[in-house]
Amino acid sequence: MKNELSRIDYIRELIKDCRYDEALEALEVAQAKEPDNWELFYEFARLQFELGDYASAVANYEELIEHHQSAIIYYNLGEAYECNNQLDKAIGSYLRALTVNEKFPFAYKKLGMLFMARNDMESAKEYFEDYLKLDVAQDEKESVEKVLKRIEK
């Protein structure tokens, strides 16, 4: 177990240092050795997202979701869908994030923004208002309150 954690920590350090090629190689080796390690899938998907390979990030997040469900993974999958221009799937992922954790503020804000982009102002307003009820930074609240004022005009 100690080697597993050390390997993951090493990969995370490579990513943090923007040594992406080395991180990709290390992830590929680690996944070959531990194909069921969900932390490796998560790091691989995050790295693919950072590199702009959204289709691969989606595939890894989808694989990960089959084995380990969390609000952050659904949220990250939603962002990958969004960047891959799959907005319906992005909305679905953000909604699933809220199913797992109804107090996950980032999903509320993303849903508000996506519904606003679709010109569904009632739904956008609902998600933005729910967002404001959560524990978020004051500057974030003020930013969303400004958006709500524009929607209500």
PDB file of C-alpha atoms in Angstrom:
ATOM      1  CA  MET A   1       0.000   0.000   0.000  1.00  0.00           C
ATOM      2  CA  LYS A   2       2.826   2.408   0.767  1.00  0.00           C
ATOM      3  CA  ASN A   3       4.273   2.018  -2.748  1.00  0.00           C
ATOM      4  CA  GLU A   4       0.840   2.693  -4.236  1.00  0.00           C
ATOM      5  CA  LEU A   5       0.518   5.965  -2.351  1.00  0.00           C
ATOM      6  CA  SER A   6       4.063   6.933  -3.202  1.00  0.00           C
ATOM      7  CA  ARG A   7       3.415   6.290  -6.902  1.00  0.00           C
ATOM      8  CA  ILE A   8       0.283   8.427  -6.856  1.00  0.00           C
ATOM      9  CA  ASP A   9       2.006  11.183  -4.928  1.00  0.00           C
ATOM     10  CA  TYR A  10       4.873  11.114  -7.441  1.00  0.00           C
ATOM     11  CA  ILE A  11       2.430  11.415 -10.343  1.00  0.00           C
ATOM     12  CA  ARG A  12       0.614  14.296  -8.656  1.00  0.00           C
ATOM     13  CA  GLU A  13       3.937  16.087  -8.162  1.00  0.00           C
ATOM     14  CA  LEU A  14       4.783  15.622 -11.839  1.00  0.00           C
ATOM     15  CA  ILE A  15       1.430  17.118 -12.807  1.00  0.00           C
ATOM     16  CA  LYS A  16       1.847  19.976 -10.337  1.00  0.00           C
ATOM     17  CA  ASP A  17       5.273  20.712 -11.845  1.00  0.00           C
ATOM     18  CA  CYS A  18       3.746  20.685 -15.370  1.00  0.00           C
ATOM     19  CA  ARG A  19       5.906  17.705 -16.329  1.00  0.00           C
ATOM     20  CA  TYR A  20       3.028  16.270 -18.313  1.00  0.00           C
ATOM     21  CA  ASP A  21       4.922  13.856 -20.561  1.00  0.00           C
ATOM     22  CA  GLU A  22       6.555  12.217 -17.558  1.00  0.00           C
ATOM     23  CA  ALA A  23       3.234  12.133 -15.730  1.00  0.00           C
ATOM     24  CA  LEU A  24       1.546  10.445 -18.694  1.00  0.00           C
ATOM     25  CA  GLU A  25       4.254   7.811 -18.850  1.00  0.00           C
ATOM     26  CA  ALA A  26       4.085   7.201 -15.103  1.00  0.00           C
ATOM     27  CA  LEU A  27       0.291   6.950 -15.243  1.00  0.00           C
ATOM     28  CA  GLU A  28       0.383   4.471 -18.104  1.00  0.00           C
ATOM     29  CA  VAL A  29       2.876   2.277 -16.243  1.00  0.00           C
ATOM     30  CA  ALA A  30       0.888   2.532 -13.015  1.00  0.00           C
ATOM     31  CA  GLN A  31      -2.418   1.715 -14.726  1.00  0.00           C
ATOM     32  CA  ALA A  32      -0.875  -1.345 -16.382  1.00  0.00           C
ATOM     33  CA  LYS A  33       0.150  -2.568 -12.940  1.00  0.00           C
ATOM     34  CA  GLU A  34      -3.066  -1.540 -11.178  1.00  0.00           C
ATOM     35  CA  PRO A  35      -5.923  -1.423 -13.715  1.00  0.00           C
ATOM     36  CA  ASP A  36      -8.568  -1.149 -10.980  1.00  0.00           C
ATOM     37  CA  ASN A  37      -7.004   1.728  -9.046  1.00  0.00           C
ATOM     38  CA  TRP A  38      -9.611   4.515  -9.220  1.00  0.00           C
ATOM     39  CA  GLU A  39      -7.158   7.181  -8.054  1.00  0.00           C
ATOM     40  CA  LEU A  40      -5.061   6.519 -11.152  1.00  0.00           C
ATOM     41  CA  PHE A  41      -8.120   6.887 -13.398  1.00  0.00           C
ATOM     42  CA  TYR A  42      -8.897  10.170 -11.673  1.00  0.00           C
ATOM     43  CA  GLU A  43      -5.376  11.560 -12.121  1.00  0.00           C
ATOM     44  CA  PHE A  44      -5.254  10.350 -15.723  1.00  0.00           C
ATOM     45  CA  ALA A  45      -8.578  12.031 -16.523  1.00  0.00           C
ATOM     46  CA  ARG A  46      -7.500  15.260 -14.808  1.00  0.00           C
ATOM     47  CA  LEU A  47      -4.271  15.295 -16.793  1.00  0.00           C
ATOM     48  CA  GLN A  48      -6.053  14.618 -20.078  1.00  0.00           C
ATOM     49  CA  PHE A  49      -8.426  17.478 -19.295  1.00  0.00           C
ATOM     50  CA  GLU A  50      -5.500  19.805 -18.557  1.00  0.00           C
ATOM     51  CA  LEU A  51      -3.927  18.841 -21.875  1.00  0.00           C
ATOM     52  CA  GLY A  52      -7.170  19.579 -23.750  1.00  0.00           C
ATOM     53  CA  ASP A  53      -7.895  15.956 -24.616  1.00  0.00           C
ATOM     54  CA  TYR A  54     -11.509  16.240 -23.502  1.00  0.00           C
ATOM     55  CA  ALA A  55     -12.773  13.090 -25.252  1.00  0.00           C
ATOM     56  CA  SER A  56     -10.185  10.959 -23.422  1.00  0.00           C
ATOM     57  CA  ALA A  57     -10.928  12.742 -20.152  1.00  0.00           C
ATOM     58  CA  VAL A  58     -14.630  11.954 -20.630  1.00  0.00           C
ATOM     59  CA  ALA A  59     -13.822   8.287 -21.291  1.00  0.00           C
ATOM     60  CA  ASN A  60     -11.704   8.021 -18.150  1.00  0.00           C
ATOM     61  CA  TYR A  61     -14.212   9.847 -15.960  1.00  0.00           C
ATOM     62  CA  GLU A  62     -17.008   7.628 -17.306  1.00  0.00           C
ATOM     63  CA  GLU A  63     -14.942   4.527 -16.500  1.00  0.00           C
ATOM     64  CA  LEU A  64     -14.223   5.916 -13.063  1.00  0.00           C
ATOM     65  CA  ILE A  65     -17.902   6.642 -12.370  1.00  0.00           C
ATOM     66  CA  GLU A  66     -18.703   2.971 -12.913  1.00  0.00           C
ATOM     67  CA  HIS A  67     -16.544   2.113  -9.901  1.00  0.00           C
ATOM     68  CA  HIS A  68     -16.464   5.182  -7.689  1.00  0.00           C
ATOM     69  CA  GLN A  69     -19.109   7.888  -7.525  1.00  0.00           C
ATOM     70  CA  SER A  70     -18.531  11.277  -5.960  1.00  0.00           C
ATOM     71  CA  ALA A  71     -19.748  14.799  -6.557  1.00  0.00           C
ATOM     72  CA  ILE A  72     -16.316  15.996  -7.669  1.00  0.00           C
ATOM     73  CA  ILE A  73     -15.979  13.221 -10.248  1.00  0.00           C
ATOM     74  CA  TYR A  74     -19.432  13.954 -11.668  1.00  0.00           C
ATOM     75  CA  TYR A  75     -18.554  17.647 -11.673  1.00  0.00           C
ATOM     76  CA  ASN A  76     -15.264  17.036 -13.485  1.00  0.00           C
ATOM     77  CA  LEU A  77     -17.059  14.794 -15.974  1.00  0.00           C
ATOM     78  CA  GLY A  78     -19.534  17.623 -16.532  1.00  0.00           C
ATOM     79  CA  GLU A  79     -16.717  20.050 -17.255  1.00  0.00           C
ATOM     80  CA  ALA A  80     -15.144  17.605 -19.703  1.00  0.00           C
ATOM     81  CA  TYR A  81     -18.508  17.170 -21.449  1.00  0.00           C
ATOM     82  CA  GLU A  82     -18.916  20.937 -21.519  1.00  0.00           C
ATOM     83  CA  CYS A  83     -15.497  21.441 -23.108  1.00  0.00           C
ATOM     84  CA  ASN A  84     -16.329  18.661 -25.562  1.00  0.00           C
ATOM     85  CA  ASN A  85     -19.504  20.609 -26.497  1.00  0.00           C
ATOM     86  CA  GLN A  86     -21.844  17.959 -25.059  1.00  0.00           C
ATOM     87  CA  LEU A  87     -23.980  20.328 -23.038  1.00  0.00           C
ATOM     88  CA  ASP A  88     -26.894  17.965 -22.348  1.00  0.00           C
ATOM     89  CA  LYS A  89     -24.491  15.424 -20.887  1.00  0.00           C
ATOM     90  CA  ALA A  90     -22.755  18.183 -18.920  1.00  0.00           C
ATOM     91  CA  ILE A  91     -26.060  19.202 -17.361  1.00  0.00           C
ATOM     92  CA  GLY A  92     -26.778  15.561 -16.530  1.00  0.00           C
ATOM     93  CA  SER A  93     -23.411  15.185 -14.828  1.00  0.00           C
ATOM     94  CA  TYR A  94     -23.836  18.352 -12.787  1.00  0.00           C
ATOM     95  CA  LEU A  95     -27.286  17.134 -11.704  1.00  0.00           C
ATOM     96  CA  ARG A  96     -25.791  13.780 -10.670  1.00  0.00           C
ATOM     97  CA  ALA A  97     -23.163  15.659  -8.663  1.00  0.00           C
ATOM     98  CA  LEU A  98     -26.021  17.262  -6.738  1.00  0.00           C
ATOM     99  CA  THR A  99     -27.678  13.880  -6.255  1.00  0.00           C
ATOM    100  CA  VAL A 100     -24.504  12.663  -4.561  1.00  0.00           C
ATOM    101  CA  ASN A 101     -23.979  15.880  -2.573  1.00  0.00           C
ATOM    102  CA  GLU A 102     -26.805  18.414  -2.525  1.00  0.00           C
ATOM    103  CA  LYS A 103     -24.520  21.013  -0.922  1.00  0.00           C
ATOM    104  CA  PHE A 104     -21.920  20.969  -3.726  1.00  0.00           C
ATOM    105  CA  PRO A 105     -21.965  24.654  -4.741  1.00  0.00           C
ATOM    106  CA  PHE A 106     -19.969  24.471  -7.954  1.00  0.00           C
ATOM    107  CA  ALA A 107     -22.576  22.294  -9.672  1.00  0.00           C
ATOM    108  CA  TYR A 108     -25.346  24.782  -8.848  1.00  0.00           C
ATOM    109  CA  LYS A 109     -23.379  27.624 -10.386  1.00  0.00           C
ATOM    110  CA  LYS A 110     -22.513  25.627 -13.517  1.00  0.00           C
ATOM    111  CA  LEU A 111     -26.148  24.613 -13.943  1.00  0.00           C
ATOM    112  CA  GLY A 112     -27.228  28.221 -13.594  1.00  0.00           C
ATOM    113  CA  MET A 113     -24.739  29.270 -16.238  1.00  0.00           C
ATOM    114  CA  LEU A 114     -25.688  26.497 -18.678  1.00  0.00           C
ATOM    115  CA  PHE A 115     -29.409  27.135 -18.317  1.00  0.00           C
ATOM    116  CA  MET A 116     -28.775  30.844 -18.783  1.00  0.00           C
ATOM    117  CA  ALA A 117     -26.836  30.070 -21.976  1.00  0.00           C
ATOM    118  CA  ARG A 118     -29.850  28.063 -23.151  1.00  0.00           C
ATOM    119  CA  ASN A 119     -32.063  31.055 -22.431  1.00  0.00           C
ATOM    120  CA  ASP A 120     -33.943  29.076 -19.760  1.00  0.00           C
ATOM    121  CA  MET A 121     -33.877  31.911 -17.269  1.00  0.00           C
ATOM    122  CA  GLU A 122     -36.312  30.342 -14.793  1.00  0.00           C
ATOM    123  CA  SER A 123     -34.101  27.283 -14.339  1.00  0.00           C
ATOM    124  CA  ALA A 124     -30.972  29.450 -14.251  1.00  0.00           C
ATOM    125  CA  LYS A 125     -32.529  31.620 -11.557  1.00  0.00           C
ATOM    126  CA  GLU A 126     -33.486  28.559  -9.504  1.00  0.00           C
ATOM    127  CA  TYR A 127     -29.942  27.141  -9.532  1.00  0.00           C
ATOM    128  CA  PHE A 128     -28.316  30.492  -8.859  1.00  0.00           C
ATOM    129  CA  GLU A 129     -30.654  31.061  -5.894  1.00  0.00           C
ATOM    130  CA  ASP A 130     -29.833  27.604  -4.535  1.00  0.00           C
ATOM    131  CA  TYR A 131     -26.152  28.422  -4.950  1.00  0.00           C
ATOM    132  CA  LEU A 132     -26.530  31.572  -2.861  1.00  0.00           C
ATOM    133  CA  LYS A 133     -28.011  29.546   0.018  1.00  0.00           C
ATOM    134  CA  LEU A 134     -24.762  27.591   0.357  1.00  0.00           C
ATOM    135  CA  ASP A 135     -21.532  28.475   2.095  1.00  0.00           C
ATOM    136  CA  VAL A 136     -19.628  30.292  -0.661  1.00  0.00           C
ATOM    137  CA  ALA A 137     -17.220  33.199  -0.638  1.00  0.00           C
ATOM    138  CA  GLN A 138     -18.748  36.658  -0.397  1.00  0.00           C
ATOM    139  CA  ASP A 139     -17.264  37.835  -3.708  1.00  0.00           C
ATOM    140  CA  GLU A 140     -18.816  34.783  -5.405  1.00  0.00           C
ATOM    141  CA  LYS A 141     -22.188  35.596  -3.871  1.00  0.00           C
ATOM    142  CA  GLU A 142     -21.966  39.175  -5.064  1.00  0.00           C
ATOM    143  CA  SER A 143     -21.061  38.047  -8.570  1.00  0.00           C
ATOM    144  CA  VAL A 144     -24.043  35.680  -8.763  1.00  0.00           C
ATOM    145  CA  GLU A 145     -26.371  38.305  -7.242  1.00  0.00           C
ATOM    146  CA  LYS A 146     -25.419  40.635 -10.106  1.00  0.00           C
ATOM    147  CA  VAL A 147     -26.248  37.922 -12.617  1.00  0.00           C
ATOM    148  CA  LEU A 148     -29.602  37.341 -10.926  1.00  0.00           C
ATOM    149  CA  LYS A 149     -30.427  41.040 -11.129  1.00  0.00           C
ATOM    150  CA  ARG A 150     -29.787  40.949 -14.884  1.00  0.00           C
ATOM    151  CA  ILE A 151     -31.977  37.872 -15.281  1.00  0.00           C
ATOM    152  CA  GLU A 152     -34.854  39.490 -13.406  1.00  0.00           C
ATOM    153  CA  LYS A 153     -34.920  42.572 -15.648  1.00  0.00           C
TER     154      LYS A 153
END
